[in-house]
Structure formats: structure tokens, C-alpha cells
mmCIF file of C-alpha atoms in Angstrom:
data_model
loop_
_atom_site.group_PDB
_atom_site.id
_atom_site.type_symbol
_atom_site.label_atom_id
_atom_site.label_comp_id
_atom_site.label_asym_id
_atom_site.label_seq_id
_atom_site.Cartn_x
_atom_site.Cartn_y
_atom_site.Cartn_z
ATOM 1 C CA UNK A 36 -0.131 0.034 0.004
ATOM 2 C CA UNK A 37 1.529 3.273 -0.873
ATOM 3 C CA UNK A 38 1.830 6.078 1.658
ATOM 4 C CA UNK A 39 -1.459 7.536 2.883
ATOM 5 C CA UNK A 40 -1.701 11.243 3.141
ATOM 6 C CA UNK A 41 -3.554 12.515 6.421
ATOM 7 C CA UNK A 42 -4.595 16.180 7.050
ATOM 8 C CA UNK A 43 -5.159 16.548 10.668
ATOM 9 C CA UNK A 44 -5.548 19.378 13.406
ATOM 10 C CA UNK A 45 -8.179 21.479 14.933
ATOM 11 C CA UNK A 46 -11.514 22.473 13.517
ATOM 12 C CA UNK A 47 -11.902 25.574 11.405
ATOM 13 C CA UNK A 48 -8.329 25.616 9.801
ATOM 14 C CA UNK A 49 -8.967 24.432 6.385
ATOM 15 C CA UNK A 50 -8.168 20.901 6.413
ATOM 16 C CA UNK A 51 -10.950 20.099 3.880
ATOM 17 C CA UNK A 52 -9.741 22.359 1.412
ATOM 18 C CA UNK A 53 -6.417 21.292 1.843
ATOM 19 C CA UNK A 54 -7.256 17.672 1.310
ATOM 20 C CA UNK A 55 -9.002 18.586 -1.893
ATOM 21 C CA UNK A 56 -6.208 20.126 -3.245
ATOM 22 C CA UNK A 57 -3.763 17.366 -2.266
ATOM 23 C CA UNK A 58 -5.941 14.868 -3.816
ATOM 24 C CA UNK A 59 -6.147 16.791 -7.073
ATOM 25 C CA UNK A 60 -2.402 17.229 -7.121
ATOM 26 C CA UNK A 61 -1.650 13.519 -6.453
ATOM 27 C CA UNK A 62 -4.219 11.739 -8.370
ATOM 28 C CA UNK A 63 -5.975 10.821 -5.108
ATOM 29 C CA UNK A 64 -9.317 10.380 -3.440
ATOM 30 C CA UNK A 65 -10.511 11.844 -0.033
ATOM 31 C CA UNK A 66 -11.356 9.729 2.915
ATOM 32 C CA UNK A 67 -13.248 11.191 5.629
ATOM 33 C CA UNK A 68 -12.129 10.978 9.299
ATOM 34 C CA UNK A 69 -14.579 13.271 11.348
ATOM 35 C CA UNK A 70 -16.866 11.124 13.319
ATOM 36 C CA UNK A 71 -20.044 13.361 12.961
ATOM 37 C CA UNK A 72 -19.351 13.739 9.149
ATOM 38 C CA UNK A 73 -20.339 10.053 8.914
ATOM 39 C CA UNK A 74 -23.819 11.134 9.457
ATOM 40 C CA UNK A 75 -26.174 11.540 6.818
ATOM 41 C CA UNK A 76 -27.965 14.939 6.858
ATOM 42 C CA UNK A 77 -25.119 16.368 9.292
ATOM 43 C CA UNK A 78 -24.183 18.810 6.963
ATOM 44 C CA UNK A 79 -24.259 22.285 8.014
ATOM 45 C CA UNK A 80 -23.309 21.772 11.661
ATOM 46 C CA UNK A 81 -20.057 19.685 10.721
ATOM 47 C CA UNK A 82 -18.717 21.883 7.773
ATOM 48 C CA UNK A 83 -19.317 18.993 5.165
ATOM 49 C CA UNK A 84 -17.963 19.829 2.080
ATOM 50 C CA UNK A 85 -20.423 20.711 -0.801
ATOM 51 C CA UNK A 86 -20.387 18.941 -4.014
ATOM 52 C CA UNK A 87 -19.109 22.267 -5.459
ATOM 53 C CA UNK A 88 -16.076 22.186 -2.693
ATOM 54 C CA UNK A 89 -15.077 18.794 -3.754
ATOM 55 C CA UNK A 90 -14.324 19.828 -6.938
ATOM 56 C CA UNK A 91 -14.918 16.595 -8.618
ATOM 57 C CA UNK A 92 -12.943 14.733 -6.288
ATOM 58 C CA UNK A 93 -14.121 11.371 -5.061
ATOM 59 C CA UNK A 94 -14.867 11.400 -1.387
ATOM 60 C CA UNK A 95 -15.502 8.276 0.807
ATOM 61 C CA UNK A 96 -17.074 7.810 4.016
ATOM 62 C CA UNK A 97 -19.316 10.509 4.287
ATOM 63 C CA UNK A 98 -22.977 10.262 4.415
ATOM 64 C CA UNK A 99 -22.751 6.244 5.484
ATOM 65 C CA UNK A 100 -25.099 6.218 8.815
ATOM 66 C CA UNK A 101 -28.504 7.378 9.565
ATOM 67 C CA UNK A 102 -28.499 10.145 12.213
ATOM 68 C CA UNK A 103 -30.482 7.927 14.606
ATOM 69 C CA UNK A 104 -28.004 5.197 14.584
ATOM 70 C CA UNK A 105 -25.131 4.656 16.548
ATOM 71 C CA UNK A 106 -21.952 4.079 15.130
ATOM 72 C CA UNK A 107 -18.282 2.965 16.146
ATOM 73 C CA UNK A 108 -14.935 3.220 15.740
ATOM 74 C CA UNK A 109 -14.626 -0.176 15.204
ATOM 75 C CA UNK A 110 -16.953 -0.014 12.122
ATOM 76 C CA UNK A 111 -15.176 2.974 10.968
ATOM 77 C CA UNK A 112 -12.127 1.245 10.998
ATOM 78 C CA UNK A 113 -13.395 -1.775 8.913
ATOM 79 C CA UNK A 114 -14.895 0.329 6.466
ATOM 80 C CA UNK A 115 -12.109 2.658 6.189
ATOM 81 C CA UNK A 116 -9.441 -0.102 5.937
ATOM 82 C CA UNK A 117 -11.549 -1.453 3.194
ATOM 83 C CA UNK A 118 -11.672 1.981 1.289
ATOM 84 C CA UNK A 119 -7.864 2.286 1.533
ATOM 85 C CA UNK A 120 -7.261 -1.272 -0.070
ATOM 86 C CA UNK A 121 -9.724 -0.656 -2.756
ATOM 87 C CA UNK A 122 -7.636 2.732 -3.435
ATOM 88 C CA UNK A 123 -4.382 1.162 -3.379
ATOM 89 C CA UNK A 124 -5.697 -1.572 -5.764
ATOM 90 C CA UNK A 125 -6.751 1.088 -8.219
ATOM 91 C CA UNK A 126 -3.787 3.119 -7.758
ATOM 92 C CA UNK A 127 -5.409 6.118 -6.270
ATOM 93 C CA UNK A 128 -3.451 8.129 -3.499
ATOM 94 C CA UNK A 129 -5.818 8.124 -0.206
ATOM 95 C CA UNK A 130 -6.052 11.478 1.313
ATOM 96 C CA UNK A 131 -7.387 10.982 4.830
ATOM 97 C CA UNK A 132 -9.082 14.232 6.409
ATOM 98 C CA UNK A 133 -10.455 14.976 9.719
ATOM 99 C CA UNK A 134 -10.204 16.117 13.130
ATOM 100 C CA UNK A 135 -11.316 12.853 15.084
ATOM 101 C CA UNK A 136 -8.111 11.719 16.278
ATOM 102 C CA UNK A 137 -9.269 8.398 17.596
ATOM 103 C CA UNK A 138 -10.820 7.711 13.866
ATOM 104 C CA UNK A 139 -7.198 8.685 12.423
ATOM 105 C CA UNK A 140 -5.368 6.702 14.946
ATOM 106 C CA UNK A 141 -7.860 3.470 14.099
ATOM 107 C CA UNK A 142 -7.351 3.972 10.420
ATOM 108 C CA UNK A 143 -3.582 4.047 10.532
ATOM 109 C CA UNK A 144 -2.236 2.464 13.542
ATOM 110 C CA UNK A 145 -2.676 -1.076 15.171
ATOM 111 C CA UNK A 146 -5.636 -1.182 17.779
ATOM 112 C CA UNK A 147 -7.684 -3.792 19.171
ATOM 113 C CA UNK A 148 -11.124 -3.236 20.437
ATOM 114 C CA UNK A 149 -12.036 -4.841 23.856
ATOM 115 C CA UNK A 150 -15.225 -6.707 24.117
ATOM 116 C CA UNK A 151 -18.295 -5.607 26.086
ATOM 117 C CA UNK A 152 -20.105 -7.189 29.192
ATOM 118 C CA UNK A 153 -23.767 -6.055 28.880
ATOM 119 C CA UNK A 154 -24.371 -6.474 32.717
ATOM 120 C CA UNK A 155 -21.472 -4.672 33.880
ATOM 121 C CA UNK A 156 -22.228 -2.032 31.247
ATOM 122 C CA UNK A 157 -25.926 -1.664 32.570
ATOM 123 C CA UNK A 158 -24.655 -1.823 36.145
ATOM 124 C CA UNK A 159 -22.202 1.250 35.363
ATOM 125 C CA UNK A 160 -24.783 3.042 33.646
ATOM 126 C CA UNK A 161 -27.124 2.707 36.446
ATOM 127 C CA UNK A 162 -24.124 4.242 38.799
ATOM 128 C CA UNK A 163 -23.996 7.041 36.675
ATOM 129 C CA UNK A 164 -27.666 7.635 36.499
ATOM 130 C CA UNK A 165 -27.940 7.219 40.457
ATOM 131 C CA UNK A 166 -24.660 8.758 41.715
ATOM 132 C CA UNK A 167 -23.623 10.981 38.850
ATOM 133 C CA UNK A 168 -20.905 10.587 36.341
ATOM 134 C CA UNK A 169 -18.400 12.757 38.903
ATOM 135 C CA UNK A 170 -18.385 9.487 41.031
ATOM 136 C CA UNK A 171 -17.372 7.346 38.081
ATOM 137 C CA UNK A 172 -14.667 9.853 36.931
ATOM 138 C CA UNK A 173 -13.115 9.824 40.515
ATOM 139 C CA UNK A 174 -13.060 6.092 40.444
ATOM 140 C CA UNK A 175 -11.344 5.983 37.212
ATOM 141 C CA UNK A 176 -9.092 8.402 38.508
ATOM 142 C CA UNK A 177 -7.709 6.008 41.001
ATOM 143 C CA UNK A 178 -7.527 3.193 38.543
ATOM 144 C CA UNK A 179 -6.013 5.361 35.893
ATOM 145 C CA UNK A 180 -5.082 9.030 36.416
ATOM 146 C CA UNK A 181 -4.024 9.515 32.761
ATOM 147 C CA UNK A 182 -6.869 7.975 31.103
ATOM 148 C CA UNK A 183 -9.448 10.148 33.561
ATOM 149 C CA UNK A 184 -7.556 13.321 32.903
ATOM 150 C CA UNK A 185 -8.759 12.918 28.928
ATOM 151 C CA UNK A 186 -12.469 12.513 29.504
ATOM 152 C CA UNK A 187 -14.745 15.019 30.861
ATOM 153 C CA UNK A 188 -16.342 14.355 34.274
ATOM 154 C CA UNK A 189 -19.722 14.833 32.770
ATOM 155 C CA UNK A 190 -19.339 12.507 29.792
ATOM 156 C CA UNK A 191 -21.138 9.323 31.388
ATOM 157 C CA UNK A 192 -20.912 7.408 28.343
ATOM 158 C CA UNK A 193 -17.146 7.364 27.819
ATOM 159 C CA UNK A 194 -16.693 6.802 31.514
ATOM 160 C CA UNK A 195 -18.872 3.702 31.577
ATOM 161 C CA UNK A 196 -17.144 2.667 28.661
ATOM 162 C CA UNK A 197 -13.449 3.344 30.170
ATOM 163 C CA UNK A 198 -14.452 1.410 33.553
ATOM 164 C CA UNK A 199 -15.938 -1.289 31.663
ATOM 165 C CA UNK A 200 -12.571 -1.659 29.490
ATOM 166 C CA UNK A 201 -10.474 -1.570 32.658
ATOM 167 C CA UNK A 202 -12.641 -4.219 34.407
ATOM 168 C CA UNK A 203 -12.247 -6.801 31.332
ATOM 169 C CA UNK A 204 -8.723 -6.043 30.419
ATOM 170 C CA UNK A 205 -7.156 -4.106 33.287
ATOM 171 C CA UNK A 206 -5.895 -1.169 31.202
ATOM 172 C CA UNK A 207 -7.242 2.348 29.952
ATOM 173 C CA UNK A 208 -6.819 3.193 27.230
ATOM 174 C CA UNK A 209 -6.130 0.497 24.894
ATOM 175 C CA UNK A 210 -1.991 -0.127 25.301
ATOM 176 C CA UNK A 211 -1.769 0.985 21.278
ATOM 177 C CA UNK A 212 -2.710 4.322 21.854
ATOM 178 C CA UNK A 213 0.498 5.125 23.797
ATOM 179 C CA UNK A 214 2.652 3.902 21.158
ATOM 180 C CA UNK A 215 2.721 5.807 18.018
ATOM 181 C CA UNK A 216 3.405 3.183 15.114
ATOM 182 C CA UNK A 217 1.760 2.964 11.887
ATOM 183 C CA UNK A 218 0.189 0.115 10.637
ATOM 184 C CA UNK A 219 -0.408 1.430 7.567
ATOM 185 C CA UNK A 220 2.345 3.512 5.833
ATOM 186 C CA UNK A 221 1.519 7.307 6.292
ATOM 187 C CA UNK A 222 2.494 10.903 6.356
ATOM 188 C CA UNK A 223 0.283 13.372 8.773
ATOM 189 C CA UNK A 224 0.087 16.959 8.091
ATOM 190 C CA UNK A 225 -1.117 19.098 10.788
ATOM 191 C CA UNK A 226 -2.660 22.438 10.304
ATOM 192 C CA UNK A 227 -2.473 25.065 13.170
ATOM 193 C CA UNK A 228 -3.061 28.415 13.696
ATOM 194 C CA UNK A 229 -2.353 30.882 16.451
ATOM 195 C CA UNK A 230 -5.033 31.030 19.226
ATOM 196 C CA UNK A 231 -6.304 34.478 18.020
ATOM 197 C CA UNK A 232 -6.505 33.469 14.344
ATOM 198 C CA UNK A 233 -7.934 30.069 15.351
ATOM 199 C CA UNK A 234 -10.833 31.687 17.485
ATOM 200 C CA UNK A 235 -11.855 34.140 14.890
ATOM 201 C CA UNK A 236 -12.047 31.585 12.518
ATOM 202 C CA UNK A 237 -14.365 29.474 14.788
ATOM 203 C CA UNK A 238 -16.464 32.733 15.327
ATOM 204 C CA UNK A 239 -16.606 33.164 11.493
ATOM 205 C CA UNK A 240 -17.530 29.590 11.022
ATOM 206 C CA UNK A 241 -20.360 29.554 13.472
ATOM 207 C CA UNK A 242 -21.704 32.969 12.053
ATOM 208 C CA UNK A 243 -21.588 31.167 8.756
ATOM 209 C CA UNK A 244 -23.510 27.889 9.826
ATOM 210 C CA UNK A 245 -26.215 30.020 11.432
ATOM 211 C CA UNK A 246 -26.506 32.047 8.185
ATOM 212 C CA UNK A 247 -26.553 28.714 6.171
ATOM 213 C CA UNK A 248 -29.464 27.053 8.201
ATOM 214 C CA UNK A 249 -28.118 25.238 11.033
ATOM 215 C CA UNK A 250 -31.405 25.837 13.022
ATOM 216 C CA UNK A 251 -33.434 24.583 10.140
ATOM 217 C CA UNK A 252 -31.175 21.560 9.594
ATOM 218 C CA UNK A 253 -31.245 20.644 13.470
ATOM 219 C CA UNK A 254 -35.025 20.928 13.393
ATOM 220 C CA UNK A 255 -35.275 18.554 10.588
ATOM 221 C CA UNK A 256 -33.084 16.072 12.089
ATOM 222 C CA UNK A 257 -34.939 16.087 15.567
ATOM 223 C CA UNK A 258 -37.960 15.163 13.420
ATOM 224 C CA UNK A 259 -36.230 12.017 11.878
ATOM 225 C CA UNK A 260 -34.475 11.253 15.274
ATOM 226 C CA UNK A 261 -30.772 11.754 16.558
ATOM 227 C CA UNK A 262 -28.738 8.916 18.361
ATOM 228 C CA UNK A 263 -27.614 9.761 21.663
ATOM 229 C CA UNK A 264 -24.051 10.355 20.006
ATOM 230 C CA UNK A 265 -25.243 12.492 16.826
ATOM 231 C CA UNK A 266 -27.272 14.635 19.517
ATOM 232 C CA UNK A 267 -24.156 15.495 21.463
ATOM 233 C CA UNK A 268 -22.304 17.078 18.425
ATOM 234 C CA UNK A 269 -21.140 20.421 19.016
ATOM 235 C CA UNK A 270 -23.656 23.116 17.676
ATOM 236 C CA UNK A 271 -26.393 20.131 17.406
ATOM 237 C CA UNK A 272 -26.384 19.933 21.209
ATOM 238 C CA UNK A 273 -26.744 23.786 21.867
ATOM 239 C CA UNK A 274 -29.506 24.156 18.911
ATOM 240 C CA UNK A 275 -31.423 21.320 20.503
ATOM 241 C CA UNK A 276 -31.392 22.903 23.815
ATOM 242 C CA UNK A 277 -32.562 26.109 22.046
ATOM 243 C CA UNK A 278 -35.587 24.372 20.345
ATOM 244 C CA UNK A 279 -36.489 22.583 23.507
ATOM 245 C CA UNK A 280 -36.803 26.032 25.131
ATOM 246 C CA UNK A 281 -33.641 25.522 27.575
ATOM 247 C CA UNK A 282 -31.818 28.310 25.816
ATOM 248 C CA UNK A 283 -32.450 31.270 23.769
ATOM 249 C CA UNK A 284 -30.866 31.894 20.508
ATOM 250 C CA UNK A 285 -27.959 34.109 21.444
ATOM 251 C CA UNK A 286 -27.230 32.140 23.979
ATOM 252 C CA UNK A 287 -27.365 28.754 21.862
ATOM 253 C CA UNK A 288 -24.949 30.609 19.296
ATOM 254 C CA UNK A 289 -22.508 31.865 21.827
ATOM 255 C CA UNK A 290 -22.060 28.191 23.526
ATOM 256 C CA UNK A 291 -21.570 26.749 20.318
ATOM 257 C CA UNK A 292 -18.583 29.242 19.792
ATOM 258 C CA UNK A 293 -17.263 28.553 23.179
ATOM 259 C CA UNK A 294 -18.071 24.587 22.802
ATOM 260 C CA UNK A 295 -16.118 24.882 19.372
ATOM 261 C CA UNK A 296 -13.180 26.552 20.894
ATOM 262 C CA UNK A 297 -13.007 24.032 23.483
ATOM 263 C CA UNK A 298 -12.961 21.026 21.084
ATOM 264 C CA UNK A 299 -10.417 22.542 18.871
ATOM 265 C CA UNK A 300 -8.175 22.654 22.292
ATOM 266 C CA UNK A 301 -8.678 19.039 22.827
ATOM 267 C CA UNK A 302 -7.584 18.339 19.310
ATOM 268 C CA UNK A 303 -4.543 20.109 19.376
ATOM 269 C CA UNK A 304 -3.830 18.266 22.683
ATOM 270 C CA UNK A 305 -4.562 15.021 21.088
ATOM 271 C CA UNK A 306 -2.584 15.468 17.669
ATOM 272 C CA UNK A 307 0.000 17.548 19.340
ATOM 273 C CA UNK A 308 1.062 14.334 21.457
ATOM 274 C CA UNK A 309 1.716 12.427 18.609
ATOM 275 C CA UNK A 310 5.438 12.982 17.355
ATOM 276 C CA UNK A 311 4.624 12.108 13.841
ATOM 277 C CA UNK A 312 2.471 15.017 12.866
ATOM 278 C CA UNK A 313 4.167 17.408 10.712
ATOM 279 C CA UNK A 314 2.804 20.949 11.215
ATOM 280 C CA UNK A 315 2.286 23.401 8.856
ATOM 281 C CA UNK A 316 0.907 27.123 9.273
ATOM 282 C CA UNK A 317 -3.013 27.125 8.017
ATOM 283 C CA UNK A 318 -2.444 30.541 6.928
ATOM 284 C CA UNK A 319 0.859 29.831 4.667
ATOM 285 C CA UNK A 320 0.410 31.503 1.215
ATOM 286 C CA UNK A 321 2.334 28.279 0.121
ATOM 287 C CA UNK A 322 0.405 25.840 2.172
ATOM 288 C CA UNK A 323 -0.246 23.267 -0.714
ATOM 289 C CA UNK A 324 3.481 23.458 -2.022
ATOM 290 C CA UNK A 325 4.874 22.916 1.468
ATOM 291 C CA UNK A 326 2.259 20.027 2.046
ATOM 292 C CA UNK A 327 3.550 18.199 -1.431
ATOM 293 C CA UNK A 328 6.955 18.812 -0.509
ATOM 294 C CA UNK A 329 6.364 16.654 2.756
ATOM 295 C CA UNK A 330 4.619 14.025 0.721
ATOM 296 C CA UNK A 331 7.409 14.037 -1.551
ATOM 297 C CA UNK A 332 9.838 13.201 1.432
ATOM 298 C CA UNK A 333 7.459 10.756 2.906
ATOM 299 C CA UNK A 334 7.392 9.015 -0.584
ATOM 300 C CA UNK A 335 11.257 8.862 -0.460
ATOM 301 C CA UNK A 336 11.457 7.654 2.629
ATOM 302 C CA UNK A 337 13.130 10.913 4.298
ATOM 303 C CA UNK A 338 10.695 11.229 7.037
ATOM 304 C CA UNK A 339 11.976 8.457 9.310
ATOM 305 C CA UNK A 340 12.977 10.738 12.243
ATOM 306 C CA UNK A 341 9.595 10.604 14.367
ATOM 307 C CA UNK A 342 10.344 13.645 16.007
ATOM 308 C CA UNK A 343 8.155 16.281 14.289
ATOM 309 C CA UNK A 344 9.015 19.704 14.091
ATOM 310 C CA UNK A 345 8.260 21.970 16.844
ATOM 311 C CA UNK A 346 4.817 23.750 16.384
ATOM 312 C CA UNK A 347 3.679 26.881 17.437
ATOM 313 C CA UNK A 348 2.015 26.794 20.917
ATOM 314 C CA UNK A 349 -1.222 27.931 21.456
ATOM 315 C CA UNK A 350 -0.755 30.778 24.022
#
């Protein structure tokens, strides 16, 4: 399999646009690695590329899950690996793009998926409901401080799964996540902006989403039905709260901006820990040329040093 190109980094840095440009230049096709762009109909709020923005470049793993369904990393990995194999067989370059770090790791790296114990999970879910997710977070912190630090105290779903996996395997997260080794040959290109520029880009994106009809999109999706996972997506959760009368529109809009900025910080933390990511300034005038240069070096086997160039830290 040829070297896969992955464009990663925080939201609102222009990853989709660069991915399309790279695919056109390299004779490739784009593979989505955004967890919420998998959902059919979640378009405006996920900044899903339009037909015009795709510029004739085939895109894979967009609109493959109904909004009322729950998907998984394991399912994505299986589908994504099948797409990569097909592209390789046809001699087409795969250009992966997305900010869902776990999905990118699942596509490119070794990863196992511990089983489930329905009785144990039900008991943990009942405790989360009765005692509050914070109690589960405290318990996880005693078992695995590093894992607990990466999970929000209010995220009952992730806390339940973490404790379930720990009970079944004795480790959280899976051991593979602490090792940065490709199973699929790849080069990851990270896009970054200064904090001020990123915050401005996020505010502009939220304004554009509201103008493009985010509220109407969420209203339609609510009638169809949203899974618990889909309903928690940034922007969708806030608009749902507005439609339910728990927020006014101005507050929903502002909370969407705040939540998106928080998401961007988490994404920078996730990808920033991966020494294989090669960071480029998203606002560089020669961004495409610099990205193509990294791809050429990867193709020539000249990116063996795992230490990535120092990135600008968000102040």
C-alpha cells in the first residue's frame, strides 16, 4: 500500500480544502475521518464539503450512517481499511482528512477493540444515573489517572466504557494508544493557527453555519430522530437545547462558539502528542507546496525521524 496522506488538526483550519487540493495534485481521493460527517444529513453543523467544494474529487465515508443510528470506531476502522485497500488496488492516493483523532489512529495504527459485558455496562450506567458521572470519574482517576484526565467528568458514556474496558482488560486506554507506530504507511500533515486566529476562524464559522441554516437542519433532524451520539455534536446539542426552550438563540449561538473553541483545544492536545504529525501554518500562502513537499519526502522515505518539527504553541 502506498503512503497515505492524512490532513489533521483542529477544526476551522481549512483541512478539507487542503485535502481536496492535495487529492487533485496527487491523483487521489479523499477519505473522511470526522466522526460526525459520517452521519447523513448532518451537513451544515459539521462543515461537510459541498459538491462544489469537492471539485470533482471522490469522497469516501461521508453520509454512511443514519442520524438515529449509533456507530463505532471499530466499524469505522473496518470500513476505512476497505476503502484504503480499494484505492491502493486502483492506484489512487488516499488523502485522509478529519479532526477525530481516535478515528485517524484507528485507520492508520494497530488497534484492538475490547469486548463488552452487558451486565457490567448496565450496572455502570445505573450508577452514573444514580450517583452522577463525577463519581465514576473519581473511581477511574484512582485506577488510571492519565485516562481520567482525558475524559470530561460529565461524559457518562465515555466513563462507563472506560471502566468497563478496565474491568475486562486491566488497562485504559488500550495499550496501542500509547505507542505511535503506523500499521498503514502514512504521513500526517497538521494544520495550526495562532490562538487569536483560530478563535476568529471559529467565530466566523459559527456565524456562517447559522446563516446557512443550522437551526433548520437541526429541526429537521430532530423530527427524523438523532442518536445519543449525534445529538451531542457541537452545535447540534446547543440548537437542540434552544428548540427545547432551555436556551435562547443568542445563548445557543455563543455556547456553540465556546464549545467549538474547547473542541479545538482538545484536538490540538490529541494531535500535539503524536510526534509523527508534521505541522504547517494553515494561513501560509504556499501551504499546498509545503504539504506536497512533505508528501514527496515521505514517498522517498525521508521522514523516518519520529520527532516532528516544533509547532507554535497556542498561548
